Amino acid sequence: KAGVTQTPRYLIKTRGQQVTLSCSPISGHRSVSWYQQTPGQGLQFLFEYFSETQRNKGNFPGRFSGRQFSNSRSEMNVSTLELGDSALYLCASSLGIAGEGGQETQYFGPGTRLLVL
Amino acid sequence: AQSVTQLGSHVSVSEGALVLLRCNYSSSVPPYLFWYVQYPNQGLQLLLKYTSAATLVKGINGFEAEFKKSETSFHLTKPSAHMSDAAEYFCAVRTGANSKLTFGKGITLSVRP
């Protein structure tokens, strides 16, 4: 079974631009979560989607948004990019959500490395 | 609120030596605990997880971890280190009906020949 795939793997943007990252979960997984990884802040939770609905959101500004499609694929968008948005963005998928008896274990993709100049 | 503390940012061991990576958690409710490994330029790979079934959890690649409620710890061990174990290791916690994972800062493991 194929793992979580993320596209693109690498991206270079300039300040003020916007970017869209894509995540395809493991087949059959219904939940997708996004995390930002930076050397200074470590791994931080962005948001979680399940059945096309955002269930949970981390402490990020409104410039960060996401969505999930009916096939469980997810995209995240960052508008008006800042230098500090340079990071590895990781997507994780799980069968279900917390409280569903063990189906919430998250499996991560390889990430999209974003560099903002 | 939930949190994870991983003491130290770097651990170095000789090949064949015991690996011990420490993780302490803070949670007001029973936690679910995870160890992930990250190799350079890759995502996170799940090593093992504790979900209250058994306190000693065995994972992939010979790693195991023991949940100790009295010490609020979930340390990761491996009896004999291999060069291929060199990577960054993250401990994570989640609680209740919240799927969000809270990660520690990570520990870089180096293995000396």
mmCIF file of C-alpha atoms in Angstrom:
data_model
loop_
_atom_site.group_PDB
_atom_site.id
_atom_site.type_symbol
_atom_site.label_atom_id
_atom_site.label_comp_id
_atom_site.label_asym_id
_atom_site.label_seq_id
_atom_site.Cartn_x
_atom_site.Cartn_y
_atom_site.Cartn_z
ATOM 1 C CA LYS A 1 0.000 0.000 0.000
ATOM 2 C CA ALA A 2 1.406 3.376 -0.977
ATOM 3 C CA GLY A 3 2.284 5.777 1.806
ATOM 4 C CA VAL A 4 1.373 9.413 2.228
ATOM 5 C CA THR A 5 2.481 11.463 -0.745
ATOM 6 C CA GLN A 6 3.142 15.175 -0.774
ATOM 7 C CA THR A 7 3.700 17.484 -3.710
ATOM 8 C CA PRO A 8 5.772 19.326 -4.491
ATOM 9 C CA ARG A 9 8.754 18.134 -2.471
ATOM 10 C CA TYR A 10 10.624 21.413 -2.755
ATOM 11 C CA LEU A 11 9.424 24.924 -3.375
ATOM 12 C CA ILE A 12 11.027 28.352 -3.524
ATOM 13 C CA LYS A 13 8.851 31.443 -3.228
ATOM 14 C CA THR A 14 9.366 35.112 -2.520
ATOM 15 C CA ARG A 15 7.840 37.203 0.235
ATOM 16 C CA GLY A 16 4.274 38.231 -0.426
ATOM 17 C CA GLN A 17 3.490 35.325 -2.715
ATOM 18 C CA GLN A 18 1.087 32.549 -1.865
ATOM 19 C CA VAL A 19 1.642 28.803 -2.028
ATOM 20 C CA THR A 20 -0.499 25.669 -2.144
ATOM 21 C CA LEU A 21 0.788 22.325 -0.921
ATOM 22 C CA SER A 22 -0.899 19.018 -1.635
ATOM 23 C CA CYS A 23 -1.213 15.815 0.361
ATOM 24 C CA SER A 24 -2.621 12.452 -0.684
ATOM 25 C CA PRO A 25 -3.304 10.179 2.307
ATOM 26 C CA ILE A 26 -2.823 6.440 2.499
ATOM 27 C CA SER A 27 -5.652 4.696 0.675
ATOM 28 C CA GLY A 28 -8.623 4.312 3.016
ATOM 29 C CA HIS A 29 -7.441 6.927 5.485
ATOM 30 C CA ARG A 30 -10.025 9.590 6.171
ATOM 31 C CA SER A 31 -8.165 12.030 8.389
ATOM 32 C CA VAL A 32 -5.347 14.371 7.376
ATOM 33 C CA SER A 33 -3.282 16.559 9.684
ATOM 34 C CA TRP A 34 -0.653 19.160 8.825
ATOM 35 C CA TYR A 35 2.443 20.111 10.813
ATOM 36 C CA GLN A 36 5.133 22.723 10.360
ATOM 37 C CA GLN A 37 8.724 21.819 11.256
ATOM 38 C CA THR A 38 11.380 24.483 11.794
ATOM 39 C CA PRO A 39 14.747 24.349 13.579
ATOM 40 C CA GLY A 40 13.630 26.950 16.094
ATOM 41 C CA GLN A 41 10.073 25.899 16.899
ATOM 42 C CA GLY A 42 10.257 22.202 16.162
ATOM 43 C CA LEU A 43 7.123 20.371 15.074
ATOM 44 C CA GLN A 44 3.942 22.380 15.429
ATOM 45 C CA PHE A 45 0.394 21.345 14.641
ATOM 46 C CA LEU A 46 -1.376 23.372 11.961
ATOM 47 C CA PHE A 47 -4.777 21.733 11.460
ATOM 48 C CA GLU A 48 -6.667 18.486 11.076
ATOM 49 C CA TYR A 49 -9.327 17.555 8.550
ATOM 50 C CA PHE A 50 -11.814 14.711 8.600
ATOM 51 C CA SER A 51 -14.651 14.179 6.164
ATOM 52 C CA GLU A 52 -13.924 17.521 4.499
ATOM 53 C CA THR A 53 -14.318 19.376 7.804
ATOM 54 C CA GLN A 54 -11.661 21.071 9.866
ATOM 55 C CA ARG A 55 -11.754 19.446 13.307
ATOM 56 C CA ASN A 56 -8.870 21.140 14.999
ATOM 57 C CA LYS A 57 -6.619 24.116 14.423
ATOM 58 C CA GLY A 58 -3.265 25.117 15.873
ATOM 59 C CA ASN A 59 -2.027 28.568 16.822
ATOM 60 C CA PHE A 60 -1.167 29.896 13.395
ATOM 61 C CA PRO A 61 -2.347 33.123 11.750
ATOM 62 C CA GLY A 62 -5.219 33.152 9.311
ATOM 63 C CA ARG A 63 -2.757 33.241 6.414
ATOM 64 C CA PHE A 64 -2.564 29.495 6.878
ATOM 65 C CA SER A 65 -5.600 27.642 5.602
ATOM 66 C CA GLY A 66 -6.490 24.234 4.357
ATOM 67 C CA ARG A 67 -9.181 22.065 2.927
ATOM 68 C CA GLN A 68 -9.999 18.446 2.318
ATOM 69 C CA PHE A 69 -11.696 16.960 -0.686
ATOM 70 C CA SER A 70 -14.220 14.126 -0.890
ATOM 71 C CA ASN A 71 -11.449 11.663 -1.777
ATOM 72 C CA SER A 72 -9.640 12.671 1.458
ATOM 73 C CA ARG A 73 -6.854 14.469 -0.378
ATOM 74 C CA SER A 74 -5.922 17.700 1.319
ATOM 75 C CA GLU A 75 -4.340 20.996 0.415
ATOM 76 C CA MET A 76 -2.923 23.724 2.583
ATOM 77 C CA ASN A 77 -2.477 27.287 1.472
ATOM 78 C CA VAL A 78 -0.260 30.003 2.846
ATOM 79 C CA SER A 79 -0.978 33.518 1.637
ATOM 80 C CA THR A 80 1.273 36.569 1.830
ATOM 81 C CA LEU A 81 4.370 34.524 2.554
ATOM 82 C CA GLU A 82 6.868 35.725 5.149
ATOM 83 C CA LEU A 83 10.499 34.727 5.594
ATOM 84 C CA GLY A 84 9.525 32.914 8.773
ATOM 85 C CA ASP A 85 7.255 30.573 6.833
ATOM 86 C CA SER A 86 10.312 28.769 5.503
ATOM 87 C CA ALA A 87 9.922 25.272 6.886
ATOM 88 C CA LEU A 88 9.281 21.623 6.218
ATOM 89 C CA TYR A 89 5.530 21.084 5.990
ATOM 90 C CA LEU A 90 4.490 17.589 6.925
ATOM 91 C CA CYS A 91 1.208 15.910 6.227
ATOM 92 C CA ALA A 92 0.016 12.917 8.226
ATOM 93 C CA SER A 93 -2.924 10.634 7.591
ATOM 94 C CA SER A 94 -4.842 8.268 9.829
ATOM 95 C CA LEU A 95 -7.693 5.817 9.367
ATOM 96 C CA GLY A 96 -9.953 7.759 11.644
ATOM 97 C CA ILE A 97 -9.951 10.245 14.441
ATOM 98 C CA ALA A 98 -9.163 10.136 18.123
ATOM 99 C CA GLY A 99 -11.673 8.128 20.092
ATOM 100 C CA GLU A 100 -12.212 5.559 17.368
ATOM 101 C CA GLY A 101 -10.265 2.832 19.117
ATOM 102 C CA GLY A 102 -6.765 3.074 17.762
ATOM 103 C CA GLN A 103 -7.554 4.301 14.285
ATOM 104 C CA GLU A 104 -6.015 7.659 14.948
ATOM 105 C CA THR A 105 -2.333 6.675 14.632
ATOM 106 C CA GLN A 106 -0.777 9.165 12.254
ATOM 107 C CA TYR A 107 1.500 8.208 9.387
ATOM 108 C CA PHE A 108 3.616 10.935 7.873
ATOM 109 C CA GLY A 109 4.572 11.848 4.352
ATOM 110 C CA PRO A 110 8.045 12.973 3.255
ATOM 111 C CA GLY A 111 7.142 16.639 3.548
ATOM 112 C CA THR A 112 7.342 19.712 1.349
ATOM 113 C CA ARG A 113 10.326 21.930 2.002
ATOM 114 C CA LEU A 114 9.374 25.562 1.455
ATOM 115 C CA LEU A 115 11.973 28.288 1.186
ATOM 116 C CA VAL A 116 10.782 31.889 1.226
ATOM 117 C CA LEU A 117 13.249 34.463 -0.108
ATOM 118 C CA ALA B 1 -2.610 20.865 28.443
ATOM 119 C CA GLN B 2 -0.262 18.170 27.224
ATOM 120 C CA SER B 3 3.482 18.473 26.754
ATOM 121 C CA VAL B 4 6.584 16.402 26.153
ATOM 122 C CA THR B 5 10.134 16.967 27.355
ATOM 123 C CA GLN B 6 13.089 15.328 25.696
ATOM 124 C CA LEU B 7 16.205 16.042 27.738
ATOM 125 C CA GLY B 8 19.300 16.831 25.761
ATOM 126 C CA SER B 9 19.424 17.471 22.054
ATOM 127 C CA HIS B 10 22.147 15.025 21.109
ATOM 128 C CA VAL B 11 23.136 11.535 22.182
ATOM 129 C CA SER B 12 26.213 9.717 20.904
ATOM 130 C CA VAL B 13 26.807 5.982 21.370
ATOM 131 C CA SER B 14 29.194 3.411 20.001
ATOM 132 C CA GLU B 15 27.983 0.770 17.599
ATOM 133 C CA GLY B 16 26.727 -2.177 19.627
ATOM 134 C CA ALA B 17 26.093 -0.088 22.746
ATOM 135 C CA LEU B 18 22.779 0.445 24.479
ATOM 136 C CA VAL B 19 20.615 3.255 23.169
ATOM 137 C CA LEU B 20 18.539 5.187 25.727
ATOM 138 C CA LEU B 21 16.524 8.223 24.656
ATOM 139 C CA ARG B 22 14.514 9.893 27.373
ATOM 140 C CA CYS B 23 10.987 11.258 27.158
ATOM 141 C CA ASN B 24 8.841 12.686 29.930
ATOM 142 C CA TYR B 25 5.273 13.780 29.402
ATOM 143 C CA SER B 26 2.778 15.975 31.143
ATOM 144 C CA SER B 27 -0.913 15.281 30.849
ATOM 145 C CA SER B 28 -3.943 15.662 33.073
ATOM 146 C CA VAL B 29 -5.618 12.651 31.474
ATOM 147 C CA PRO B 30 -4.284 9.248 30.377
ATOM 148 C CA PRO B 31 -1.964 9.858 27.440
ATOM 149 C CA TYR B 32 -1.281 8.124 24.184
ATOM 150 C CA LEU B 33 2.451 8.221 23.504
ATOM 151 C CA PHE B 34 4.455 7.784 20.331
ATOM 152 C CA TRP B 35 8.046 7.644 19.173
ATOM 153 C CA TYR B 36 8.861 8.701 15.643
ATOM 154 C CA VAL B 37 12.191 8.678 13.801
ATOM 155 C CA GLN B 38 13.249 11.109 11.105
ATOM 156 C CA TYR B 39 16.102 10.406 8.725
ATOM 157 C CA PRO B 40 17.716 13.306 6.851
ATOM 158 C CA ASN B 41 15.454 14.866 4.261
ATOM 159 C CA GLN B 42 12.606 12.521 5.074
ATOM 160 C CA GLY B 43 9.321 12.597 6.943
ATOM 161 C CA LEU B 44 8.560 10.940 10.259
ATOM 162 C CA GLN B 45 8.382 7.180 10.579
ATOM 163 C CA LEU B 46 6.415 5.620 13.430
ATOM 164 C CA LEU B 47 8.639 3.485 15.663
ATOM 165 C CA LEU B 48 6.113 2.476 18.299
ATOM 166 C CA LYS B 49 3.079 3.656 20.231
ATOM 167 C CA TYR B 50 1.568 3.274 23.683
ATOM 168 C CA THR B 51 -2.216 3.174 23.818
ATOM 169 C CA SER B 52 -2.757 1.745 27.322
ATOM 170 C CA ALA B 53 -2.815 -1.924 26.290
ATOM 171 C CA ALA B 54 0.629 -2.872 27.658
ATOM 172 C CA THR B 55 3.249 -0.803 29.441
ATOM 173 C CA LEU B 56 6.180 -2.349 27.547
ATOM 174 C CA VAL B 57 5.827 -1.616 23.875
ATOM 175 C CA LYS B 58 7.928 -3.185 21.165
ATOM 176 C CA GLY B 59 8.449 -1.369 17.913
ATOM 177 C CA ILE B 60 10.293 -1.703 14.660
ATOM 178 C CA ASN B 61 14.048 -2.061 14.200
ATOM 179 C CA GLY B 62 14.552 -3.552 17.660
ATOM 180 C CA PHE B 63 13.349 -0.516 19.602
ATOM 181 C CA GLU B 64 11.108 -0.687 22.629
ATOM 182 C CA ALA B 65 9.741 1.718 25.205
ATOM 183 C CA GLU B 66 8.238 1.366 28.651
ATOM 184 C CA PHE B 67 5.395 3.510 29.942
ATOM 185 C CA LYS B 68 5.908 4.417 33.617
ATOM 186 C CA LYS B 69 3.000 6.387 34.967
ATOM 187 C CA SER B 70 4.651 7.046 38.339
ATOM 188 C CA GLU B 71 7.597 8.678 36.571
ATOM 189 C CA THR B 72 5.529 10.163 33.704
ATOM 190 C CA SER B 73 8.120 8.701 31.369
ATOM 191 C CA PHE B 74 8.227 6.824 28.087
ATOM 192 C CA HIS B 75 11.920 6.227 27.408
ATOM 193 C CA LEU B 76 13.046 4.590 24.172
ATOM 194 C CA THR B 77 15.694 1.861 24.273
ATOM 195 C CA LYS B 78 17.536 -0.473 21.954
ATOM 196 C CA PRO B 79 19.993 -3.068 23.291
ATOM 197 C CA SER B 80 22.557 -2.716 20.530
ATOM 198 C CA ALA B 81 22.982 0.351 18.340
ATOM 199 C CA HIS B 82 23.554 0.045 14.632
ATOM 200 C CA MET B 83 25.026 2.650 12.325
ATOM 201 C CA SER B 84 21.690 2.849 10.522
ATOM 202 C CA ASP B 85 20.024 4.072 13.750
ATOM 203 C CA ALA B 86 21.650 7.488 13.360
ATOM 204 C CA ALA B 87 18.716 9.869 12.971
ATOM 205 C CA GLU B 88 16.527 12.303 14.892
ATOM 206 C CA TYR B 89 13.996 10.851 17.307
ATOM 207 C CA PHE B 90 10.804 12.523 18.427
ATOM 208 C CA CYS B 91 8.527 11.659 21.302
ATOM 209 C CA ALA B 92 4.897 12.768 20.953
ATOM 210 C CA VAL B 93 1.751 12.756 23.070
ATOM 211 C CA ARG B 94 -1.929 13.104 22.406
ATOM 212 C CA THR B 95 -4.822 12.921 24.823
ATOM 213 C CA GLY B 96 -8.533 12.299 24.865
ATOM 214 C CA ALA B 97 -10.574 12.998 21.788
ATOM 215 C CA ASN B 98 -7.984 15.382 20.372
ATOM 216 C CA SER B 99 -6.018 13.899 17.480
ATOM 217 C CA LYS B 100 -3.390 16.651 17.630
ATOM 218 C CA LEU B 101 0.108 15.377 18.376
ATOM 219 C CA THR B 102 2.345 17.457 20.633
ATOM 220 C CA PHE B 103 5.992 16.751 19.946
ATOM 221 C CA GLY B 104 9.152 17.091 21.957
ATOM 222 C CA LYS B 105 12.108 19.019 20.563
ATOM 223 C CA GLY B 106 13.725 15.854 19.269
ATOM 224 C CA ILE B 107 17.013 14.106 19.997
ATOM 225 C CA THR B 108 19.713 13.511 17.424
ATOM 226 C CA LEU B 109 21.307 10.096 17.811
ATOM 227 C CA SER B 110 24.836 9.594 16.499
ATOM 228 C CA VAL B 111 26.407 6.146 16.294
ATOM 229 C CA ARG B 112 30.202 5.881 16.365
ATOM 230 C CA PRO B 113 31.910 2.982 14.586
#
